[in-house]
Short mmCIF file of N, CA, C and O in Angstrom, two decimals:
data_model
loop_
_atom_site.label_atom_id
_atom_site.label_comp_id
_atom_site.label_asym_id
_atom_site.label_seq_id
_atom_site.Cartn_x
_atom_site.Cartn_y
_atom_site.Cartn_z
N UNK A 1 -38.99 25.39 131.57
CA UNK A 1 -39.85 26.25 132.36
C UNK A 1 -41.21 26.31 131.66
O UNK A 1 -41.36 26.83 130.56
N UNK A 2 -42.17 25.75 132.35
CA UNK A 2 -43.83 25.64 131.64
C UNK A 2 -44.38 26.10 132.80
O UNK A 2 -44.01 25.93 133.97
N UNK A 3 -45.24 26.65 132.38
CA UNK A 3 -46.64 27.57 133.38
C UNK A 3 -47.63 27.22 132.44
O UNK A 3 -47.55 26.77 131.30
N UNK A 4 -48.78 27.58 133.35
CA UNK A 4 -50.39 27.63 132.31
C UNK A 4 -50.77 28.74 132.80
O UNK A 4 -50.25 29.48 133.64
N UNK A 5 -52.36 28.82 131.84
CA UNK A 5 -52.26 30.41 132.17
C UNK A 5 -54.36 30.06 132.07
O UNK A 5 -55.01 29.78 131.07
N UNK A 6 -54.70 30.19 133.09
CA UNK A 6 -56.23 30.03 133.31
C UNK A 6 -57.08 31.50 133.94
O UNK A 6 -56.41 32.42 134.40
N UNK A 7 -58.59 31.58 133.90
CA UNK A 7 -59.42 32.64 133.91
C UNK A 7 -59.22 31.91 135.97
O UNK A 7 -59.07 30.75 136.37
N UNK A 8 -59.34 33.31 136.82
CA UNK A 8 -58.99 32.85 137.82
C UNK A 8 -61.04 32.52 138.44
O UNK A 8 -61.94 33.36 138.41
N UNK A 9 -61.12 31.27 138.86
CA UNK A 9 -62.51 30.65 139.36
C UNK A 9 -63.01 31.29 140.47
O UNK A 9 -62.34 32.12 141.08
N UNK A 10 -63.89 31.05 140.72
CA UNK A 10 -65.17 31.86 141.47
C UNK A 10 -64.66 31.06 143.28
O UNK A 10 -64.24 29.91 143.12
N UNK A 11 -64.66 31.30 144.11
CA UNK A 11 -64.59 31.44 145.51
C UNK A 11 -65.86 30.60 146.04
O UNK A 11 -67.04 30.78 145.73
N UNK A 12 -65.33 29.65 146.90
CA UNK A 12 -66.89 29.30 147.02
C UNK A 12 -67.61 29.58 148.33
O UNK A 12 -68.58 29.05 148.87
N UNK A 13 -66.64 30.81 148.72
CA UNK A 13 -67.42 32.18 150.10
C UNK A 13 -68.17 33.05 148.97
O UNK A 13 -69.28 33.48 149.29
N UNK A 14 -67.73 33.32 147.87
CA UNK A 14 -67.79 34.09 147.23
C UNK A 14 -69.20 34.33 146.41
O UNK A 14 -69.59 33.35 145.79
N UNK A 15 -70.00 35.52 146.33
CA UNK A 15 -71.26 35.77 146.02
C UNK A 15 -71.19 36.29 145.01
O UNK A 15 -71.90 35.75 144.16
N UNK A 16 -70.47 37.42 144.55
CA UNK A 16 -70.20 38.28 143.52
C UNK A 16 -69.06 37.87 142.27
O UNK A 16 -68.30 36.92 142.38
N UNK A 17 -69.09 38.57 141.33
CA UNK A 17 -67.91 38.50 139.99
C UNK A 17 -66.85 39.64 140.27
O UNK A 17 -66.47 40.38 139.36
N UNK A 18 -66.43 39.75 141.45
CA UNK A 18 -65.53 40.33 141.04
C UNK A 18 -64.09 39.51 140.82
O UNK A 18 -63.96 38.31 141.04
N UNK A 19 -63.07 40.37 140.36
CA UNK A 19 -61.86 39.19 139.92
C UNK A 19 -62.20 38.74 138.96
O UNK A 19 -61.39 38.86 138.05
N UNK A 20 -63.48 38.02 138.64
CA UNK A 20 -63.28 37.13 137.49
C UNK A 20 -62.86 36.89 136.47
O UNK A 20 -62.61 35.75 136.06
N UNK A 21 -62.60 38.59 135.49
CA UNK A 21 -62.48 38.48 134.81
C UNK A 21 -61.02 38.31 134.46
O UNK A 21 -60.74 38.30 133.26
N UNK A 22 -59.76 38.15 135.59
CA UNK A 22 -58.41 38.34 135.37
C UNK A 22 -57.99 37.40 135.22
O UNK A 22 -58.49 36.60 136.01
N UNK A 23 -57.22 36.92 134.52
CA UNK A 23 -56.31 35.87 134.16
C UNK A 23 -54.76 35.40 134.74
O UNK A 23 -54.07 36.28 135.25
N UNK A 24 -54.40 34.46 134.69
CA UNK A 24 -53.82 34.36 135.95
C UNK A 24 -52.07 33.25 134.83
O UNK A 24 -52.22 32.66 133.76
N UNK A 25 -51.34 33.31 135.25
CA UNK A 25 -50.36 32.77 134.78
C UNK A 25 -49.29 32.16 136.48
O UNK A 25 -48.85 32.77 137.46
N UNK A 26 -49.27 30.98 136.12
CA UNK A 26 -48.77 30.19 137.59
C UNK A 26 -47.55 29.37 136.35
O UNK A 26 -47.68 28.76 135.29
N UNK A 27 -46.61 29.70 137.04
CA UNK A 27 -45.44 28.28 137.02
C UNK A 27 -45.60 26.57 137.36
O UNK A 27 -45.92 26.23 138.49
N UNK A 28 -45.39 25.71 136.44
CA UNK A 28 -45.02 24.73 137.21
C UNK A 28 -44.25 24.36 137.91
O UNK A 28 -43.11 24.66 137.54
N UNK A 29 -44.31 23.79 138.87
CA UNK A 29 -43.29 23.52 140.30
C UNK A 29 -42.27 22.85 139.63
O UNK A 29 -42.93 22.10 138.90
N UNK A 30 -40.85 22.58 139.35
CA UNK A 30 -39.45 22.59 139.01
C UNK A 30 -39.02 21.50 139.67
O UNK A 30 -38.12 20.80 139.21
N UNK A 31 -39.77 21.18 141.10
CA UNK A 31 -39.04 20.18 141.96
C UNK A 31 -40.18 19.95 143.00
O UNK A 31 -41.04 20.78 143.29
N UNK A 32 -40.04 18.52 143.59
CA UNK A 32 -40.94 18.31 144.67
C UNK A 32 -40.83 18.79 145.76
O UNK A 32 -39.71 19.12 146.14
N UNK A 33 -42.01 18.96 146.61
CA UNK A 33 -41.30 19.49 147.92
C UNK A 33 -41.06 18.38 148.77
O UNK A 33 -41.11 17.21 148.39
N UNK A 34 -40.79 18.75 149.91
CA UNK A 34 -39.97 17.88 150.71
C UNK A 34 -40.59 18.55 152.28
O UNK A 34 -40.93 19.72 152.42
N UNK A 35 -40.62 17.66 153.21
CA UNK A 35 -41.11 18.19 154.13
C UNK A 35 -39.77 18.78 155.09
O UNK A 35 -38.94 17.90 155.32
N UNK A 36 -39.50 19.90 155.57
CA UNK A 36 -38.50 20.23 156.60
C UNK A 36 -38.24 19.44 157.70
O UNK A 36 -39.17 18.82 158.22
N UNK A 37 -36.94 19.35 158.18
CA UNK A 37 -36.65 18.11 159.12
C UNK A 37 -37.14 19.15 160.35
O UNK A 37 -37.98 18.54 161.02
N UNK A 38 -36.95 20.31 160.81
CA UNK A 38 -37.23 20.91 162.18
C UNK A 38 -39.05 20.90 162.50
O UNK A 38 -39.76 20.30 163.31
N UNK A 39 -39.32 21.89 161.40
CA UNK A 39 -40.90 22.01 161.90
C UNK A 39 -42.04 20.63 161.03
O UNK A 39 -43.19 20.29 161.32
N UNK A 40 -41.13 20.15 159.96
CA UNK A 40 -42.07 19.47 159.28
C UNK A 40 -43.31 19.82 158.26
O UNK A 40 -44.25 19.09 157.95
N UNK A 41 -42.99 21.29 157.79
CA UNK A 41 -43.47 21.69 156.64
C UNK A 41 -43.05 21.63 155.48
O UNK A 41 -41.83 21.76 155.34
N UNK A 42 -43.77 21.43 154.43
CA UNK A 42 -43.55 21.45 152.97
C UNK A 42 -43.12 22.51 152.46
O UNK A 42 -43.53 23.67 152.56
N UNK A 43 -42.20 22.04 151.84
CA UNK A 43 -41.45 23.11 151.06
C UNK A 43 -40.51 22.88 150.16
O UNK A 43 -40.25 21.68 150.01
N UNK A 44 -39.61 24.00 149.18
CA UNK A 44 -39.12 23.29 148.44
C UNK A 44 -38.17 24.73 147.91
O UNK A 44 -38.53 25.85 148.26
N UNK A 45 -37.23 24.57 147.24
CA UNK A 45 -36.02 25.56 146.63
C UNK A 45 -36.88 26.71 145.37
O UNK A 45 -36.85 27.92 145.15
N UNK A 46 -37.31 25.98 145.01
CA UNK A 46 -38.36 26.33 143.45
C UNK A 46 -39.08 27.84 143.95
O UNK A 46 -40.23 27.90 144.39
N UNK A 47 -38.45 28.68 143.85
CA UNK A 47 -39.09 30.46 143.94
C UNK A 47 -40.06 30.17 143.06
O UNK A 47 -41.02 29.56 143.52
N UNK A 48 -40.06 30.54 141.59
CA UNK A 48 -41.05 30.25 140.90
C UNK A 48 -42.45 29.81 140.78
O UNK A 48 -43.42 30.22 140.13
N UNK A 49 -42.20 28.70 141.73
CA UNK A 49 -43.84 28.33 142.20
C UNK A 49 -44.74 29.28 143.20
O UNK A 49 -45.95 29.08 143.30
N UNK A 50 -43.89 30.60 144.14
CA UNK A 50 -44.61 31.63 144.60
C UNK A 50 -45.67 32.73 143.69
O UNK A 50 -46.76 33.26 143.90
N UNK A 51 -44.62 32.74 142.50
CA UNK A 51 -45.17 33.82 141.63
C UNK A 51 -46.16 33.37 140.80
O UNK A 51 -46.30 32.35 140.13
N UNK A 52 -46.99 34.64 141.04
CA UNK A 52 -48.20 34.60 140.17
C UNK A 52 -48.91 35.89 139.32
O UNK A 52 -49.39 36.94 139.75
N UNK A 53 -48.80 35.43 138.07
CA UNK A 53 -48.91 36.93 137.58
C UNK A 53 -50.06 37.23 136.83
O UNK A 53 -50.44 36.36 136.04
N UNK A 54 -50.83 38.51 136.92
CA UNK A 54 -52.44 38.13 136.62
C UNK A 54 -52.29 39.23 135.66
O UNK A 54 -51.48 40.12 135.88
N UNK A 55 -53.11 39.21 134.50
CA UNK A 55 -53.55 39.91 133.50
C UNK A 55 -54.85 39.94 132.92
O UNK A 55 -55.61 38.97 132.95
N UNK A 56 -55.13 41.06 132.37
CA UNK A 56 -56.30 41.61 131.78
C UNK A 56 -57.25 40.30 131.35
O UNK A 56 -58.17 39.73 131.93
N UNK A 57 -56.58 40.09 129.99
CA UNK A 57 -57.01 38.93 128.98
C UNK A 57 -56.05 37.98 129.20
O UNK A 57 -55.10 37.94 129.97
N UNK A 58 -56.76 36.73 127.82
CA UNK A 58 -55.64 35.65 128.56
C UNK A 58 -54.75 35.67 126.76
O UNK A 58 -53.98 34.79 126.37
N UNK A 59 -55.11 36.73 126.07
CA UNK A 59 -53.93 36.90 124.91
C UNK A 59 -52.87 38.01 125.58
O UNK A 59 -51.75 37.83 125.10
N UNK A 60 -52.89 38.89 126.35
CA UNK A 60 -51.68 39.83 126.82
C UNK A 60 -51.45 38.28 127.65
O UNK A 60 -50.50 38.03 126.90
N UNK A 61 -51.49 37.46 128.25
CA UNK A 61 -50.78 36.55 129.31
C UNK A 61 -49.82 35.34 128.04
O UNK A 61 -48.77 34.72 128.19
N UNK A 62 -50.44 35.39 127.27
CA UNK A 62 -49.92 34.53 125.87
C UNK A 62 -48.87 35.19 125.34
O UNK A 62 -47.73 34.74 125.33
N UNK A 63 -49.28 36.56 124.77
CA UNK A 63 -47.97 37.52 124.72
C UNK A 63 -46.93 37.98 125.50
O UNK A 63 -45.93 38.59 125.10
N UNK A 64 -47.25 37.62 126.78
CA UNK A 64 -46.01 37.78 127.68
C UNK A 64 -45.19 36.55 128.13
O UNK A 64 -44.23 36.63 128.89
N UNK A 65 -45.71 35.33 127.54
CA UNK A 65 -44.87 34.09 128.25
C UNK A 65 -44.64 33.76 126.88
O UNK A 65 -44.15 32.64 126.95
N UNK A 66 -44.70 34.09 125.62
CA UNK A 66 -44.39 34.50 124.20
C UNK A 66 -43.00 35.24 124.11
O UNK A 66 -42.05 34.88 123.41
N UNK A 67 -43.09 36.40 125.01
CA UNK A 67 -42.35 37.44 124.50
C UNK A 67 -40.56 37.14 125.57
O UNK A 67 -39.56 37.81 125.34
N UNK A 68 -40.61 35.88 126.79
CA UNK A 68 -39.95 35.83 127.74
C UNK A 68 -39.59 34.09 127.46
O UNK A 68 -38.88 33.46 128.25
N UNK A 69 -40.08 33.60 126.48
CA UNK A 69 -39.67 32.28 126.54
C UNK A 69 -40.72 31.27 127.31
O UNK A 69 -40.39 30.28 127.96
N UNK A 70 -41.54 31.56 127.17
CA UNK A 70 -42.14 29.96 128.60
C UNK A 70 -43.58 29.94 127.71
O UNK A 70 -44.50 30.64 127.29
N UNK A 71 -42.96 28.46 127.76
CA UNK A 71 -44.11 27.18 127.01
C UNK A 71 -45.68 27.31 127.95
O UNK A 71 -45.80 26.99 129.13
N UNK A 72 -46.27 27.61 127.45
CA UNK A 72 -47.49 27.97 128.33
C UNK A 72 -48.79 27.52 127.83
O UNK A 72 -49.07 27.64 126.64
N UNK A 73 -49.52 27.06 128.57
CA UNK A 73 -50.46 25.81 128.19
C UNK A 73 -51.97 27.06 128.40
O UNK A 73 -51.59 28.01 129.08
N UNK A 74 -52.91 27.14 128.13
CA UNK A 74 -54.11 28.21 128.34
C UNK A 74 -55.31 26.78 128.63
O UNK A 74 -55.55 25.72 128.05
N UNK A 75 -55.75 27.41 129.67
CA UNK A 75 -56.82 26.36 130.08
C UNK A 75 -58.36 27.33 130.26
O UNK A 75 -58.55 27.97 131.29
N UNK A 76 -59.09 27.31 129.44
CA UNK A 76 -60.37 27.81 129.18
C UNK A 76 -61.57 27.09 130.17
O UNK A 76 -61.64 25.92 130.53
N UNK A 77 -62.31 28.02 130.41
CA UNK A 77 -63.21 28.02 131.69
C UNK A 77 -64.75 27.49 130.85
O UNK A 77 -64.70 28.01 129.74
N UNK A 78 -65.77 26.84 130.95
CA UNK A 78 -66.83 26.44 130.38
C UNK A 78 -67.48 27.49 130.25
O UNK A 78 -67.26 28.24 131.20
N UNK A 79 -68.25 27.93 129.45
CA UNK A 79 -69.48 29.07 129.89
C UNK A 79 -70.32 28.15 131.15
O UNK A 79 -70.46 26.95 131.39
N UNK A 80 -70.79 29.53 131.83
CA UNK A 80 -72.21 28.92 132.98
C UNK A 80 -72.80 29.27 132.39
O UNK A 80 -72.80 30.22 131.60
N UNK A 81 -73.73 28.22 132.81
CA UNK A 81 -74.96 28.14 132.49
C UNK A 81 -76.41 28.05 133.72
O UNK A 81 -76.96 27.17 134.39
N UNK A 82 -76.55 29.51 133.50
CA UNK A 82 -77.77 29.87 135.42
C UNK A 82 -79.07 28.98 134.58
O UNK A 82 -79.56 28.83 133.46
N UNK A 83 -79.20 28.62 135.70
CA UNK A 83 -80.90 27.79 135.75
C UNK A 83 -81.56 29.05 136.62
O UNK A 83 -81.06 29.33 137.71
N UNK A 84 -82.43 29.64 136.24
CA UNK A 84 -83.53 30.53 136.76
C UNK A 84 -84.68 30.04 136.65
O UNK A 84 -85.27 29.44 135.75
N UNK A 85 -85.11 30.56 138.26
CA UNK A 85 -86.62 29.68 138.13
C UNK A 85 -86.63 30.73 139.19
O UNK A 85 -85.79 31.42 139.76
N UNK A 86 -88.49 30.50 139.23
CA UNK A 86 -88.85 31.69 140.39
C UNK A 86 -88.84 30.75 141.72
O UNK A 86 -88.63 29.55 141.91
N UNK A 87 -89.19 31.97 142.61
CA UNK A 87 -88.95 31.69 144.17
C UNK A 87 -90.16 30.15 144.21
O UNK A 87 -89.87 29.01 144.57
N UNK A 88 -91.49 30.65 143.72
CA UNK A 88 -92.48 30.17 144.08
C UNK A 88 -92.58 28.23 143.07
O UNK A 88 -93.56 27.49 142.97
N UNK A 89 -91.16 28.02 142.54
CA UNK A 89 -91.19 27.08 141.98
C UNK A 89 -90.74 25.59 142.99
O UNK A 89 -90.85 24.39 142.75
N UNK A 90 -90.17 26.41 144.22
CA UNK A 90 -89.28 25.80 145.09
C UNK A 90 -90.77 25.08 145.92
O UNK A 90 -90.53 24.10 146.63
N UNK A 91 -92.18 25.53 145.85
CA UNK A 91 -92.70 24.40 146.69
C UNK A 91 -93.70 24.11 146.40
O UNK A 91 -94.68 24.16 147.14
N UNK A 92 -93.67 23.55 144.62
CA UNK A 92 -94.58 22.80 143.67
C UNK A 92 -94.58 21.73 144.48
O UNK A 92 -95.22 20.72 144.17
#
């Protein structure tokens, strides 16, 4: 049983920070899915891959897949970096 555990990313409807700062712990999928013979959707036995469990920081998410057994991989987000420039640069 392995999960990773990443800072959850910005929305790209999305204008504002909110959320950002929560951390997010996802399962890896256990088994492939398979498409259903009636309707022909994907799917698969593996509960696990529904759950998703979000925390503060990403050391309480370390300490909890620590404290329960699961090998957990932490995937760190780059700093941004804003380019600011004024309005009036747009029609040099």
């Amino acid at each position: 049983m392995s999960a990773r555990i990443y800072q959850r990313p910005k929305n790209a409807m999305q204008s504002g920070k909110a959320l950002l700062d929560q951390w997010v712990l996802e399962f890896e999928p256990a088994e492939a899915k398979k498409p259903d013979p009636l309707m022909g959707w994907a799917g698969s036995g593996d509960m696990k891959q529904q759950l998703q469990l979000r925390f503060p920081s990403a050391e309480d998410a370390k300490a909890y897949a620590e404290r329960y057994g699961i090998a957990a991989e932490v995937h760190t987000v780059p700093p941004r970096r804003l380019k600011i420039q004024a309005y009036a640069d747009n029609f040099r």
